[in-house]
Amino acid sequence: MQHRNEYLNNKHVDGFIAYLSSVLSGHTRINFSAAFPRNRLPRHYEMQCPGRVEREAAGSLYVVEAETLEQLFRFYWWNHRFYDENRKEVDEVRSCVQSTIVEEDSEFALELTRAACRKVMEWGFGRGTRANESNVSWAMSQGQSLIQVLRNGREALLSDAPDLSVFNRNPNPSTHWSKMNSGWTKYYSFALPAHVIYDSRVGAALCYLVRRYLESVEAECRVGAVPESLAFRRAPGQGERNTRDPSCGPYKFARLSGGPAGSREWARVNIQANWILSAAVSRSAAMWCSGPEGFRRVEGALFMLGYDLSRVERSQAHDDTEPTNLSFHW
């Protein structure tokens, strides 16, 4: 994989970072409409977040309109809770994972590491779910090698010159390798600074923003396909209603998979997303995503952006003017 500096100096990557920093600062509008099932929203959500109700055969939806990514972040919810409520639980899981890393040379290191993995997967997928059980089962199958496997993954993800071979899936059951998917990206997010949770929602959001960027380039300079350096991958979401494929016209985005090369490819796009987001946050100088929590707020905004792209108007006109203010009641 390319060195971080070489990757960030790529002309397409640098152009996207400039575009994304403008999106983060609010100078470039996203003009995004999102609809959420009303029965999943936090209590008082509709009182605090301006929007409207739409009725569908499957149930009622609450529709919000966000001119900027910051405004979309203000609409954040997950698991019937607002951002600050979820953050308390997130901080607990992060503390558990990081304290376990500190204790990796202790007598009870393996037991603590396994417990931390269970905690991450239960937080991310819920107790007793298939995704939870599958990821925990893989962790248990690593035996005494689990600590080293996770350490190898962390070192690769943190490196400016990542060695992705640690994520190569080996058919030999006696060979241990680091895994990356929608579950283990959560573990590494808790273990490392500025590591985005690259799940189906964040992946869809990044692909969508890349498409918006490529479409915004002047016609004579526009490329006819997604450049390899910006070829983020998408992952299917749960359920059939949600659409998380932002592909349109010449700009197509491939799916992530769980095949032999799946973990390596997932790690690649995750690392590139980390680098781009960190650079864009720094360049934007936007107050809402500054400071220690800034990266996580951007992650939350992307989480909301990628929830359901089915409402996106494919012929949407892009307006790069200053947005108007919307009032929020907190």
Coordinates of C-alpha atoms in Angstrom, one line a residue:
M1 CA 0.0 0.0 0.0
Q2 CA 1.2 3.6 -0.7
H3 CA 2.9 5.6 1.9
R4 CA 0.5 8.1 3.6
N5 CA 2.3 11.2 2.1
E6 CA 2.3 9.8 -1.4
Y7 CA -1.4 8.9 -1.2
L8 CA -2.4 12.3 0.2
N9 CA -0.4 14.1 -2.5
N10 CA -2.3 12.3 -5.3
K11 CA -4.1 15.0 -7.3
H12 CA -7.5 13.3 -7.1
V13 CA -7.1 12.7 -3.3
D14 CA -6.0 16.3 -2.7
G15 CA -8.9 17.6 -4.7
F16 CA -11.4 15.5 -2.7
I17 CA -9.8 16.6 0.5
A18 CA -10.3 20.3 -0.5
Y19 CA -13.9 19.5 -1.5
L20 CA -14.6 17.6 1.7
S21 CA -13.1 20.4 3.9
S22 CA -15.5 22.8 2.2
V23 CA -18.4 20.5 3.0
L24 CA -17.2 20.3 6.6
S25 CA -17.0 24.1 6.9
G26 CA -20.4 24.5 5.4
H27 CA -19.3 26.5 2.4
T28 CA -20.3 23.6 0.2
R29 CA -23.9 22.5 0.8
I30 CA -25.0 18.9 0.7
N31 CA -28.8 19.7 0.6
F32 CA -29.6 16.3 1.8
S33 CA -33.0 14.8 2.6
A34 CA -33.1 11.8 5.1
A35 CA -36.0 9.8 6.3
F36 CA -36.1 7.7 9.4
P37 CA -38.7 5.2 10.8
R38 CA -40.5 7.1 13.6
N39 CA -40.7 4.0 15.8
R40 CA -36.9 3.9 16.1
L41 CA -36.3 7.6 17.0
P42 CA -35.3 8.9 20.4
R43 CA -38.0 10.3 22.6
H44 CA -38.7 14.0 21.8
Y45 CA -36.7 13.7 18.6
E46 CA -39.4 15.4 16.5
M47 CA -39.6 18.2 19.0
Q48 CA -35.9 18.9 18.9
C49 CA -35.2 18.3 15.2
P50 CA -37.2 20.2 12.6
G51 CA -38.8 17.9 10.0
R52 CA -42.0 16.5 8.6
V53 CA -43.9 13.2 8.8
E54 CA -44.5 11.1 5.7
R55 CA -46.7 8.0 5.6
E56 CA -45.7 4.8 3.8
A57 CA -47.3 1.4 3.6
A58 CA -44.5 0.0 5.9
G59 CA -45.1 2.8 8.5
S60 CA -44.5 6.5 9.2
L61 CA -41.2 8.2 8.4
Y62 CA -39.8 11.4 9.8
V63 CA -38.1 13.4 7.1
V64 CA -35.3 15.9 7.9
E65 CA -33.6 18.3 5.5
A66 CA -29.9 19.2 6.0
E67 CA -28.2 21.9 4.0
T68 CA -24.8 21.1 5.6
L69 CA -23.0 18.1 7.1
E70 CA -23.0 19.9 10.4
Q71 CA -26.7 20.2 10.4
L72 CA -27.0 16.5 9.5
F73 CA -24.8 15.7 12.5
R74 CA -27.4 17.6 14.7
F75 CA -30.0 15.1 13.6
Y76 CA -27.9 12.1 14.8
W77 CA -29.6 9.2 16.5
W78 CA -28.9 5.6 17.0
N79 CA -30.6 2.9 19.0
H80 CA -33.3 5.3 20.2
R81 CA -30.8 7.7 21.6
F82 CA -29.2 11.0 20.7
Y83 CA -25.5 11.5 20.1
D84 CA -24.5 12.6 23.6
E85 CA -26.5 9.6 25.2
N86 CA -24.7 7.2 22.9
R87 CA -21.4 8.8 23.5
K88 CA -21.5 7.8 27.2
E89 CA -21.7 4.1 26.2
V90 CA -19.1 4.6 23.5
D91 CA -16.7 6.1 26.0
E92 CA -17.2 3.1 28.3
V93 CA -16.5 0.6 25.5
R94 CA -13.5 2.6 24.4
S95 CA -12.1 2.7 28.0
C96 CA -12.6 -1.1 28.2
V97 CA -10.7 -1.7 25.0
Q98 CA -7.8 0.7 25.7
S99 CA -7.3 -0.5 29.3
T100 CA -7.2 -4.1 28.0
I101 CA -4.4 -3.0 25.5
V102 CA -2.4 -1.6 28.5
E103 CA -2.8 -5.0 30.2
E104 CA -1.7 -7.1 27.3
D105 CA 1.4 -8.4 29.1
S106 CA -0.5 -9.2 32.3
E107 CA -1.5 -12.6 33.7
F108 CA -5.1 -12.1 32.7
A109 CA -4.5 -10.5 29.3
L110 CA -6.2 -13.1 27.2
E111 CA -9.3 -13.2 29.4
L112 CA -9.5 -9.3 29.3
T113 CA -9.0 -9.2 25.6
R114 CA -11.8 -11.7 24.9
A115 CA -14.1 -9.8 27.2
A116 CA -13.3 -6.5 25.4
C117 CA -14.1 -8.1 22.1
R118 CA -17.4 -9.4 23.4
K119 CA -18.2 -5.9 24.7
V120 CA -17.5 -4.3 21.3
M121 CA -19.6 -6.7 19.3
E122 CA -22.5 -6.5 21.8
W123 CA -22.4 -2.7 21.6
G124 CA -22.2 -2.8 17.8
F125 CA -24.7 -5.6 16.9
G126 CA -26.7 -6.3 20.0
R127 CA -26.8 -9.4 22.2
G128 CA -27.4 -12.8 20.5
T129 CA -27.2 -11.4 16.9
R130 CA -25.6 -13.4 14.1
A131 CA -23.0 -10.7 13.4
N132 CA -22.1 -10.6 17.1
E133 CA -21.8 -14.3 17.5
S134 CA -19.8 -14.7 14.3
N135 CA -17.2 -12.1 15.2
V136 CA -16.9 -13.4 18.8
S137 CA -16.5 -16.9 17.5
W138 CA -13.6 -15.8 15.3
A139 CA -11.9 -14.1 18.2
M140 CA -12.2 -17.3 20.4
S141 CA -10.8 -19.4 17.5
Q142 CA -7.6 -17.4 17.6
G143 CA -6.7 -19.0 21.0
Q144 CA -3.6 -17.6 22.6
S145 CA -2.8 -15.7 19.3
L146 CA -5.7 -13.3 19.7
I147 CA -3.6 -10.6 21.4
Q148 CA -0.9 -10.7 18.8
V149 CA -3.4 -10.8 15.9
L150 CA -5.1 -7.7 17.2
R151 CA -1.8 -6.0 17.9
N152 CA -0.6 -6.7 14.3
G153 CA -3.8 -5.2 13.0
R154 CA -3.4 -2.1 15.1
E155 CA 0.2 -1.6 14.0
A156 CA -0.7 -1.9 10.3
L157 CA -3.6 0.5 10.6
L158 CA -1.5 3.1 12.5
S159 CA 1.5 2.9 10.1
D160 CA 2.2 5.6 7.5
A161 CA 3.4 2.7 5.3
P162 CA 0.9 0.0 6.1
D163 CA 1.7 -3.6 5.6
L164 CA -1.7 -5.1 4.7
S165 CA -0.4 -8.6 4.5
V166 CA -1.4 -9.1 8.1
F167 CA -5.0 -9.0 6.8
N168 CA -4.4 -11.7 4.2
R169 CA -6.8 -14.6 4.8
N170 CA -4.9 -17.8 5.0
P171 CA -6.8 -21.1 4.2
N172 CA -4.5 -22.9 6.6
P173 CA -6.5 -23.1 9.9
S174 CA -3.3 -23.1 11.9
T175 CA -2.3 -19.7 10.5
H176 CA -3.6 -16.7 12.3
W177 CA -4.4 -13.4 10.5
S178 CA -6.0 -10.1 11.4
K179 CA -9.6 -9.6 10.4
M180 CA -11.4 -6.5 9.1
N181 CA -15.2 -6.2 8.6
S182 CA -18.1 -4.2 10.0
G183 CA -17.4 -5.6 13.4
W184 CA -13.6 -5.4 13.7
T185 CA -13.5 -1.8 12.3
K186 CA -15.5 -1.0 15.5
Y187 CA -12.8 -2.6 17.7
Y188 CA -10.0 -0.7 15.9
S189 CA -12.0 2.5 16.2
F190 CA -12.0 2.1 20.0
A191 CA -8.4 1.0 20.1
L192 CA -6.9 3.7 17.9
P193 CA -7.1 7.5 17.4
A194 CA -8.7 8.8 14.2
H195 CA -9.9 5.4 13.0
V196 CA -13.3 5.8 11.5
I197 CA -15.9 3.0 11.9
Y198 CA -16.1 1.9 8.2
D199 CA -19.5 0.2 8.2
S200 CA -22.1 0.1 5.5
R201 CA -23.3 3.6 6.4
V202 CA -20.0 5.4 6.5
G203 CA -18.8 3.5 3.4
A204 CA -22.0 4.6 1.5
A205 CA -21.5 8.2 2.7
L206 CA -17.9 8.4 1.6
C207 CA -18.7 6.9 -1.8
Y208 CA -21.6 9.4 -2.2
L209 CA -19.3 12.4 -1.3
V210 CA -16.7 11.2 -3.8
R211 CA -19.4 11.0 -6.5
R212 CA -20.6 14.5 -5.6
Y213 CA -17.0 15.8 -5.8
L214 CA -16.4 14.2 -9.2
E215 CA -19.6 15.6 -10.5
S216 CA -18.7 19.1 -9.2
V217 CA -15.4 19.2 -11.3
E218 CA -15.6 21.4 -14.4
A219 CA -16.6 19.4 -17.4
E220 CA -13.3 19.8 -19.3
C221 CA -11.4 18.4 -16.3
R222 CA -13.9 15.8 -15.2
V223 CA -12.8 12.2 -15.2
G224 CA -14.9 9.4 -16.8
A225 CA -14.7 7.0 -13.9
V226 CA -13.9 6.9 -10.2
P227 CA -10.1 7.2 -9.9
E228 CA -8.5 4.2 -8.2
S229 CA -7.2 6.5 -5.4
L230 CA -10.9 7.4 -4.5
A231 CA -12.4 4.0 -5.1
F232 CA -14.0 3.5 -1.7
R233 CA -16.1 0.4 -1.3
R234 CA -19.7 0.1 -0.1
A235 CA -21.2 -2.7 2.0
P236 CA -24.8 -3.9 1.9
G237 CA -27.0 -2.6 4.8
Q238 CA -29.5 -4.7 6.8
G239 CA -33.0 -5.0 5.3
E240 CA -34.2 -4.4 1.8
R241 CA -35.7 -0.9 2.0
N242 CA -32.4 1.0 2.6
T243 CA -30.4 1.8 -0.4
R244 CA -26.7 2.4 0.2
D245 CA -25.3 2.3 -3.3
P246 CA -24.5 5.9 -4.5
S247 CA -23.3 4.7 -7.9
C248 CA -24.6 6.8 -10.7
G249 CA -23.7 7.2 -14.4
P250 CA -19.9 6.6 -14.9
Y251 CA -19.2 6.6 -11.2
K252 CA -19.6 3.1 -9.9
F253 CA -18.6 1.8 -6.5
A254 CA -17.8 -1.9 -5.9
R255 CA -19.0 -3.8 -2.8
L256 CA -16.9 -5.0 0.0
S257 CA -17.0 -8.8 0.5
G258 CA -16.1 -11.4 3.0
G259 CA -14.1 -13.4 0.5
P260 CA -10.4 -14.3 0.7
A261 CA -9.3 -10.8 0.0
G262 CA -12.1 -9.1 1.9
S263 CA -10.3 -8.2 5.1
R264 CA -7.3 -6.8 3.2
E265 CA -9.5 -4.6 1.0
W266 CA -11.6 -3.5 3.9
A267 CA -8.5 -2.5 5.8
R268 CA -7.2 -0.6 2.7
V269 CA -10.3 1.6 2.3
N270 CA -10.5 2.1 6.0
I271 CA -7.0 3.4 6.2
Q272 CA -7.5 5.7 3.2
A273 CA -10.7 7.0 4.8
N274 CA -8.8 7.7 8.0
W275 CA -6.1 9.7 6.2
I276 CA -8.6 11.7 4.1
L277 CA -10.9 12.5 7.0
S278 CA -8.1 13.6 9.3
A279 CA -6.7 15.8 6.6
A280 CA -10.1 17.3 5.7
V281 CA -11.0 18.0 9.3
S282 CA -7.7 19.8 9.8
R283 CA -8.0 21.8 6.7
S284 CA -11.6 22.8 7.2
A285 CA -10.9 24.6 10.6
A286 CA -14.7 24.1 11.3
M287 CA -15.6 24.6 14.9
W288 CA -18.1 21.8 15.1
C289 CA -15.5 19.2 14.2
S290 CA -12.5 20.6 16.0
G291 CA -10.9 19.4 19.2
P292 CA -10.6 15.8 20.6
E293 CA -14.2 14.9 19.7
G294 CA -14.2 16.5 16.2
F295 CA -13.2 13.4 14.3
R296 CA -16.0 11.4 16.0
R297 CA -18.6 14.0 15.1
V298 CA -17.7 13.8 11.5
E299 CA -18.0 10.0 11.8
G300 CA -21.5 10.5 13.3
A301 CA -22.4 12.9 10.4
L302 CA -21.3 10.3 7.8
F303 CA -23.2 7.6 9.8
M304 CA -26.4 9.7 9.2
L305 CA -25.6 10.6 5.6
G306 CA -25.2 6.9 4.6
Y307 CA -28.3 5.7 6.4
D308 CA -30.5 5.6 3.2
L309 CA -29.5 7.1 -0.1
S310 CA -32.7 6.1 -1.9
R311 CA -34.1 9.6 -1.6
V312 CA -31.2 11.2 -3.3
E313 CA -32.1 12.9 -6.5
R314 CA -29.6 11.6 -9.1
S315 CA -30.0 14.9 -11.1
Q316 CA -29.5 17.0 -8.0
A317 CA -28.0 20.4 -8.7
H318 CA -25.0 21.3 -6.5
D319 CA -25.1 24.7 -5.0
D320 CA -21.8 25.9 -3.5
T321 CA -23.2 29.1 -2.0
E322 CA -23.2 29.9 1.7
P323 CA -26.1 28.0 3.5
T324 CA -28.8 29.7 5.5
N325 CA -29.2 28.9 9.2
L326 CA -31.6 26.4 10.5
S327 CA -32.8 26.6 14.1
F328 CA -32.4 23.7 16.4
H329 CA -33.9 23.3 19.9
W330 CA -31.5 21.6 22.3

